[in-house]
CSV table of C-alpha atoms in Angstrom, one decimal:
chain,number,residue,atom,x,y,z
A,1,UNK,CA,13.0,-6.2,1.4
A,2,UNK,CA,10.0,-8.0,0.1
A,3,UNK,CA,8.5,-7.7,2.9
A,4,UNK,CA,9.3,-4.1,3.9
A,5,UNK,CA,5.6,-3.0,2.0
A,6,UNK,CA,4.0,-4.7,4.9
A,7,UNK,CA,6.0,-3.0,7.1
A,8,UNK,CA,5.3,0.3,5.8
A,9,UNK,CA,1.6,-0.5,6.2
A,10,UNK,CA,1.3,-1.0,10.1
A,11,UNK,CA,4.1,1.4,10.0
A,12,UNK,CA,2.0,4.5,9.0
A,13,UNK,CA,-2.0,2.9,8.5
A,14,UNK,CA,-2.0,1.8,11.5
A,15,UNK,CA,-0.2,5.0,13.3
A,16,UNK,CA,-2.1,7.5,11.0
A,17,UNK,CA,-5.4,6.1,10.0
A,18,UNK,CA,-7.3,8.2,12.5
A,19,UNK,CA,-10.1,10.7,11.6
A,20,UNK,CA,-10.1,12.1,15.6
A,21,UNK,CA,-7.7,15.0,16.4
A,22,UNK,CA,-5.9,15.3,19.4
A,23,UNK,CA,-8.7,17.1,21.3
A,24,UNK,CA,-11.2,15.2,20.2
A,25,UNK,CA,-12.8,16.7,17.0
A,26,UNK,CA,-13.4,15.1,13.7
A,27,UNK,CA,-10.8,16.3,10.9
A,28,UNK,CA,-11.7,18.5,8.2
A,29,UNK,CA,-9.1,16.6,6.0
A,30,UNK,CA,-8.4,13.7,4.8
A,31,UNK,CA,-5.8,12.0,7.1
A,32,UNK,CA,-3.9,8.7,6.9
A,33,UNK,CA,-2.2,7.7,3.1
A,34,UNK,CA,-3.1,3.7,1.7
A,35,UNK,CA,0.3,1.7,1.5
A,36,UNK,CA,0.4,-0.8,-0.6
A,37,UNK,CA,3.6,-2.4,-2.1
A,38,UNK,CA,5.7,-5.3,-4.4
A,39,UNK,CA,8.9,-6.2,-4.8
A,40,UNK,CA,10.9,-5.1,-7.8
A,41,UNK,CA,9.1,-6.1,-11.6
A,42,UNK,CA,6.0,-7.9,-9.7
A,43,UNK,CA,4.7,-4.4,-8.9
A,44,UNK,CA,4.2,-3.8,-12.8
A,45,UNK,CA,1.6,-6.8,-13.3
A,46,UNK,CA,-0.4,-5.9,-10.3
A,47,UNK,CA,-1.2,-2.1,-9.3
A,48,UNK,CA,0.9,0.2,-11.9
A,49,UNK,CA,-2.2,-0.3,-14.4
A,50,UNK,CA,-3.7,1.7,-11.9
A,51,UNK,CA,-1.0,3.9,-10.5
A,52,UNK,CA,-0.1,5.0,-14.6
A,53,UNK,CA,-3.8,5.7,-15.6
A,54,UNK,CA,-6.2,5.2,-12.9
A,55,UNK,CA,-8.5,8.1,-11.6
A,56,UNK,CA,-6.9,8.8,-8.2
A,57,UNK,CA,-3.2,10.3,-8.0
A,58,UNK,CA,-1.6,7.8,-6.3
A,59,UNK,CA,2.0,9.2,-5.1
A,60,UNK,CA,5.2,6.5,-5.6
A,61,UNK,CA,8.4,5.4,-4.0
A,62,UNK,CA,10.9,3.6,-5.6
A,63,UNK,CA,13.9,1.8,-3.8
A,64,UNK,CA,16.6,0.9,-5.3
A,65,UNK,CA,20.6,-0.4,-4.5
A,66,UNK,CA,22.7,0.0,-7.1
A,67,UNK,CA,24.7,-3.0,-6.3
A,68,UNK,CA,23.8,-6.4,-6.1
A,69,UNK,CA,24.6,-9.3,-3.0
A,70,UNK,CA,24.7,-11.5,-6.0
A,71,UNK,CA,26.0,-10.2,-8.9
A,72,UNK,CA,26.0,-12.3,-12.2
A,73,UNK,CA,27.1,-11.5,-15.5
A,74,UNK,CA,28.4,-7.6,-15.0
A,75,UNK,CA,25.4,-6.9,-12.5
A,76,UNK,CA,23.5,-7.7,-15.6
A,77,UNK,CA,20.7,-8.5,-13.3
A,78,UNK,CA,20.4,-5.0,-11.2
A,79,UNK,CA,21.1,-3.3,-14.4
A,80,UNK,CA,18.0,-4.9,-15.7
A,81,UNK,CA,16.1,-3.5,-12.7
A,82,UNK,CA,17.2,-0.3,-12.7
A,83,UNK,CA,16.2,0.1,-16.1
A,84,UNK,CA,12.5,-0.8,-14.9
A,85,UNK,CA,13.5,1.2,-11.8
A,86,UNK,CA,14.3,4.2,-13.8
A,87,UNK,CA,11.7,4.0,-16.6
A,88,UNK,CA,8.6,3.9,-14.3
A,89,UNK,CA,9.6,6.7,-12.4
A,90,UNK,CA,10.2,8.9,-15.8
A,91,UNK,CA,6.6,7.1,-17.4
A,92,UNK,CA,4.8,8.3,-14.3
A,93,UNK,CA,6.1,12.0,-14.4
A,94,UNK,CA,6.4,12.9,-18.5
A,95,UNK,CA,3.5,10.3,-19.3
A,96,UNK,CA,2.6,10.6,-23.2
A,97,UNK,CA,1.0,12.5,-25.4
A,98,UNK,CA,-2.0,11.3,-28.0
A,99,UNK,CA,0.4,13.0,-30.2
A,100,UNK,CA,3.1,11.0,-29.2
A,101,UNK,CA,0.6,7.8,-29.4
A,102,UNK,CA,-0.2,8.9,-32.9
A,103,UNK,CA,3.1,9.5,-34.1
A,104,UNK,CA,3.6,5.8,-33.4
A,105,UNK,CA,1.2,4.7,-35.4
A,106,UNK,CA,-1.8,3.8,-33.3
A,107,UNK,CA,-5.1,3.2,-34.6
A,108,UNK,CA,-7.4,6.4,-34.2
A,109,UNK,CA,-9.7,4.1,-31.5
A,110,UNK,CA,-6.8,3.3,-29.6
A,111,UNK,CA,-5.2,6.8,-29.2
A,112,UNK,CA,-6.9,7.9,-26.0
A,113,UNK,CA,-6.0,4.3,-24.4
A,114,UNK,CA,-2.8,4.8,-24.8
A,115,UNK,CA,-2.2,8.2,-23.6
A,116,UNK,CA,-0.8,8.7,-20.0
A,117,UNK,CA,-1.4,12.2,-18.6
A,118,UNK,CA,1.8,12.0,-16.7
A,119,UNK,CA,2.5,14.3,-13.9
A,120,UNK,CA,2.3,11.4,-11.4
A,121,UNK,CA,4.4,12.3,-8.0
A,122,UNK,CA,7.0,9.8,-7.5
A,123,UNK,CA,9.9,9.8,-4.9
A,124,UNK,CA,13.2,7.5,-6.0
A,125,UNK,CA,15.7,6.6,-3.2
A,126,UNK,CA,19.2,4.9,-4.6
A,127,UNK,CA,21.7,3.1,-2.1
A,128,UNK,CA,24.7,1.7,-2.4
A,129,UNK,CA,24.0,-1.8,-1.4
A,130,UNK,CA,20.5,-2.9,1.1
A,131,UNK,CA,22.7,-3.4,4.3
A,132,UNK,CA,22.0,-3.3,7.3
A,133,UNK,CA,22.7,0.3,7.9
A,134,UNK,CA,20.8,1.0,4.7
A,135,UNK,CA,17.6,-1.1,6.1
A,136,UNK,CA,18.0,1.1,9.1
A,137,UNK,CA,18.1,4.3,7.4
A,138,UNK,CA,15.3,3.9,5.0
A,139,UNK,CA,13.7,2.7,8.1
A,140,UNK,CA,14.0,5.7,9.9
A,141,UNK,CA,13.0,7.9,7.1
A,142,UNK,CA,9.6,6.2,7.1
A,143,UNK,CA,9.3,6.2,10.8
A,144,UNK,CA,9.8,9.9,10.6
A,145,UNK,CA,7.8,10.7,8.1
A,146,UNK,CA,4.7,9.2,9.7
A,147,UNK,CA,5.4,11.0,12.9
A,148,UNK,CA,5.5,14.3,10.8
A,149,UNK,CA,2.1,13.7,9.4
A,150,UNK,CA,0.7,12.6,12.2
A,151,UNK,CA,2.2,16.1,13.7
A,152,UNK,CA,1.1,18.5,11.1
A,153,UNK,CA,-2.6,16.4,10.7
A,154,UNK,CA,-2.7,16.8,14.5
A,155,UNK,CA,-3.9,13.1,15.7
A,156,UNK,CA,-2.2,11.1,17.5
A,157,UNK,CA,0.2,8.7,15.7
A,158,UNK,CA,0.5,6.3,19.0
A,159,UNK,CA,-2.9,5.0,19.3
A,160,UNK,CA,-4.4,1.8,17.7
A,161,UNK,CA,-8.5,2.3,19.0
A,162,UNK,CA,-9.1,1.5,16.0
A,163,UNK,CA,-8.2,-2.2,16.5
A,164,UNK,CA,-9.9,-2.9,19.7
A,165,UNK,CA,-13.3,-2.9,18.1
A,166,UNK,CA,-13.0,-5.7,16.2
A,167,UNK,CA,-11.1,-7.5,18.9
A,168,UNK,CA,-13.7,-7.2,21.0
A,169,UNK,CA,-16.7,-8.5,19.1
A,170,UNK,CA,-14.2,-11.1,17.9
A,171,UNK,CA,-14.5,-12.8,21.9
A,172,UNK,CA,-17.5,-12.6,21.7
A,173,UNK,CA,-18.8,-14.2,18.3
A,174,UNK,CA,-15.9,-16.8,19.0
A,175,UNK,CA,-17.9,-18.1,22.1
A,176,UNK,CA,-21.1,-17.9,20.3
A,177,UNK,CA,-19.3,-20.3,17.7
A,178,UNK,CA,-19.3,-23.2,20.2
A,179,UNK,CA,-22.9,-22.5,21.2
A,180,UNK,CA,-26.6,-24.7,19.5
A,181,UNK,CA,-29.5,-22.4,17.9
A,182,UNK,CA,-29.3,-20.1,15.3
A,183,UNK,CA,-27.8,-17.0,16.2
A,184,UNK,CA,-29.7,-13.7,16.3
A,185,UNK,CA,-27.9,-11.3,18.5
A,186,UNK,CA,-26.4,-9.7,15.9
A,187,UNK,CA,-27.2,-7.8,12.7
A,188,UNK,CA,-28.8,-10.1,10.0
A,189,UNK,CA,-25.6,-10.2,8.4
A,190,UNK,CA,-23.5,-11.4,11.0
A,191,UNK,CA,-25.9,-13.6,11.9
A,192,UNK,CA,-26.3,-15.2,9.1
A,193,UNK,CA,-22.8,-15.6,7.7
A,194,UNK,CA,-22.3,-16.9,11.7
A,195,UNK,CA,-24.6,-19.6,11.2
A,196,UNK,CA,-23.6,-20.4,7.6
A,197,UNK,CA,-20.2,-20.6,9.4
A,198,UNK,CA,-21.5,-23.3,11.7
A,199,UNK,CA,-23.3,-25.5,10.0
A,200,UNK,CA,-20.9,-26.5,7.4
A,201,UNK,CA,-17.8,-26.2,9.8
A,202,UNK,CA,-19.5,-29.1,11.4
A,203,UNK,CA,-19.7,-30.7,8.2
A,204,UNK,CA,-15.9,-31.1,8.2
């Protein structure tokens, strides 16, 4: 499951991250969600700061299996988890008030820092156990999902132009990697990080 964020990614940035509709017109929406992901606690110390009280509403799954394949001490270990399972979900939808900040005590300065507007759309999903089946089911879900909004956005989910590009130029800077000279067929940019590149890859 640690890996299932990256999954999610190609999964539906790479099927819906089109701004083309199906015949052929730029969107007058915004199409294609960012997916980004960690496993379990991680995900606190790395992007909930942002998620909790950052300036863009940034919608959140949780997934969670009640039951452990390694259970120690009473499940003590998933019960930990679900209580940071369960407690994001509920900080991100009730947040708290500077009332409720003050109440606890905070200095007058910090009171607007510590404030969480709440309202933050979350979706939790519970199984059993991760199993197979359940892999495959939350699997589906996803895969579904992304063909729905690819449907109701009107582009074209099965597509990946948006790749090529870059393959493309990527043949052809790689032969100009092996040539002498300083490179100018390309912006200044290109060319200069190309020949930067170079010279010290020589050096090695």
């Amino acid at each position: 499951m640690h890996r299932f964020p990256a999954y999610l990614q190609q999964l539906s940035m790479e099927s819906n991250g089109k701004a083309i509709t199906r015949s052929g017109d730029y969107v007058k929406y915004t199409t294609g969600a960012i997916l980004f992901g960690e496993p379990a606690t991680n995900a606190q110390h790395s992007f909930f700061q942002l998620v909790h009280q950052g300036t863009k509403l940034i919608p959140a799954d949780f997934i969670m299996a009640a039951q452990s394949h390694n259970p120690i001490r009473s499940n003590l270990h998933q019960k930990m988890l679900a209580s940071n399972f369960l407690a994001q979900a509920e900080a991100l939808m009730v947040g708290k008030t500077p009332d409720e900040v003050k109440a606890e005590g905070a200095a007058e300065e910090l009171v607007a820092h510590k404030t969480f507007l709440g309202n933050r759309p979350t979706t939790s999903i519970l199984a059993d156990q991760i199993t197979p089946g359940a892999l495959g089911a939350l699997i589906a879900y996803y895969e579904h999902m992304t063909f729905t909004e690819g449907a109701v956005w009107n582009i074209n989910s099965f597509d990946q132009w948006g790749v090529e590009l870059g393959k493309q130029l990527a043949k052809k800077i790689q032969a100009e990697l092996e040539e002498d000279g300083e490179n100018k067929s390309h912006d200044s940019s290109t060319s200069g990080l190309l020949n930067a590149f170079r010279a010290r890859n020589k050096l090695a």
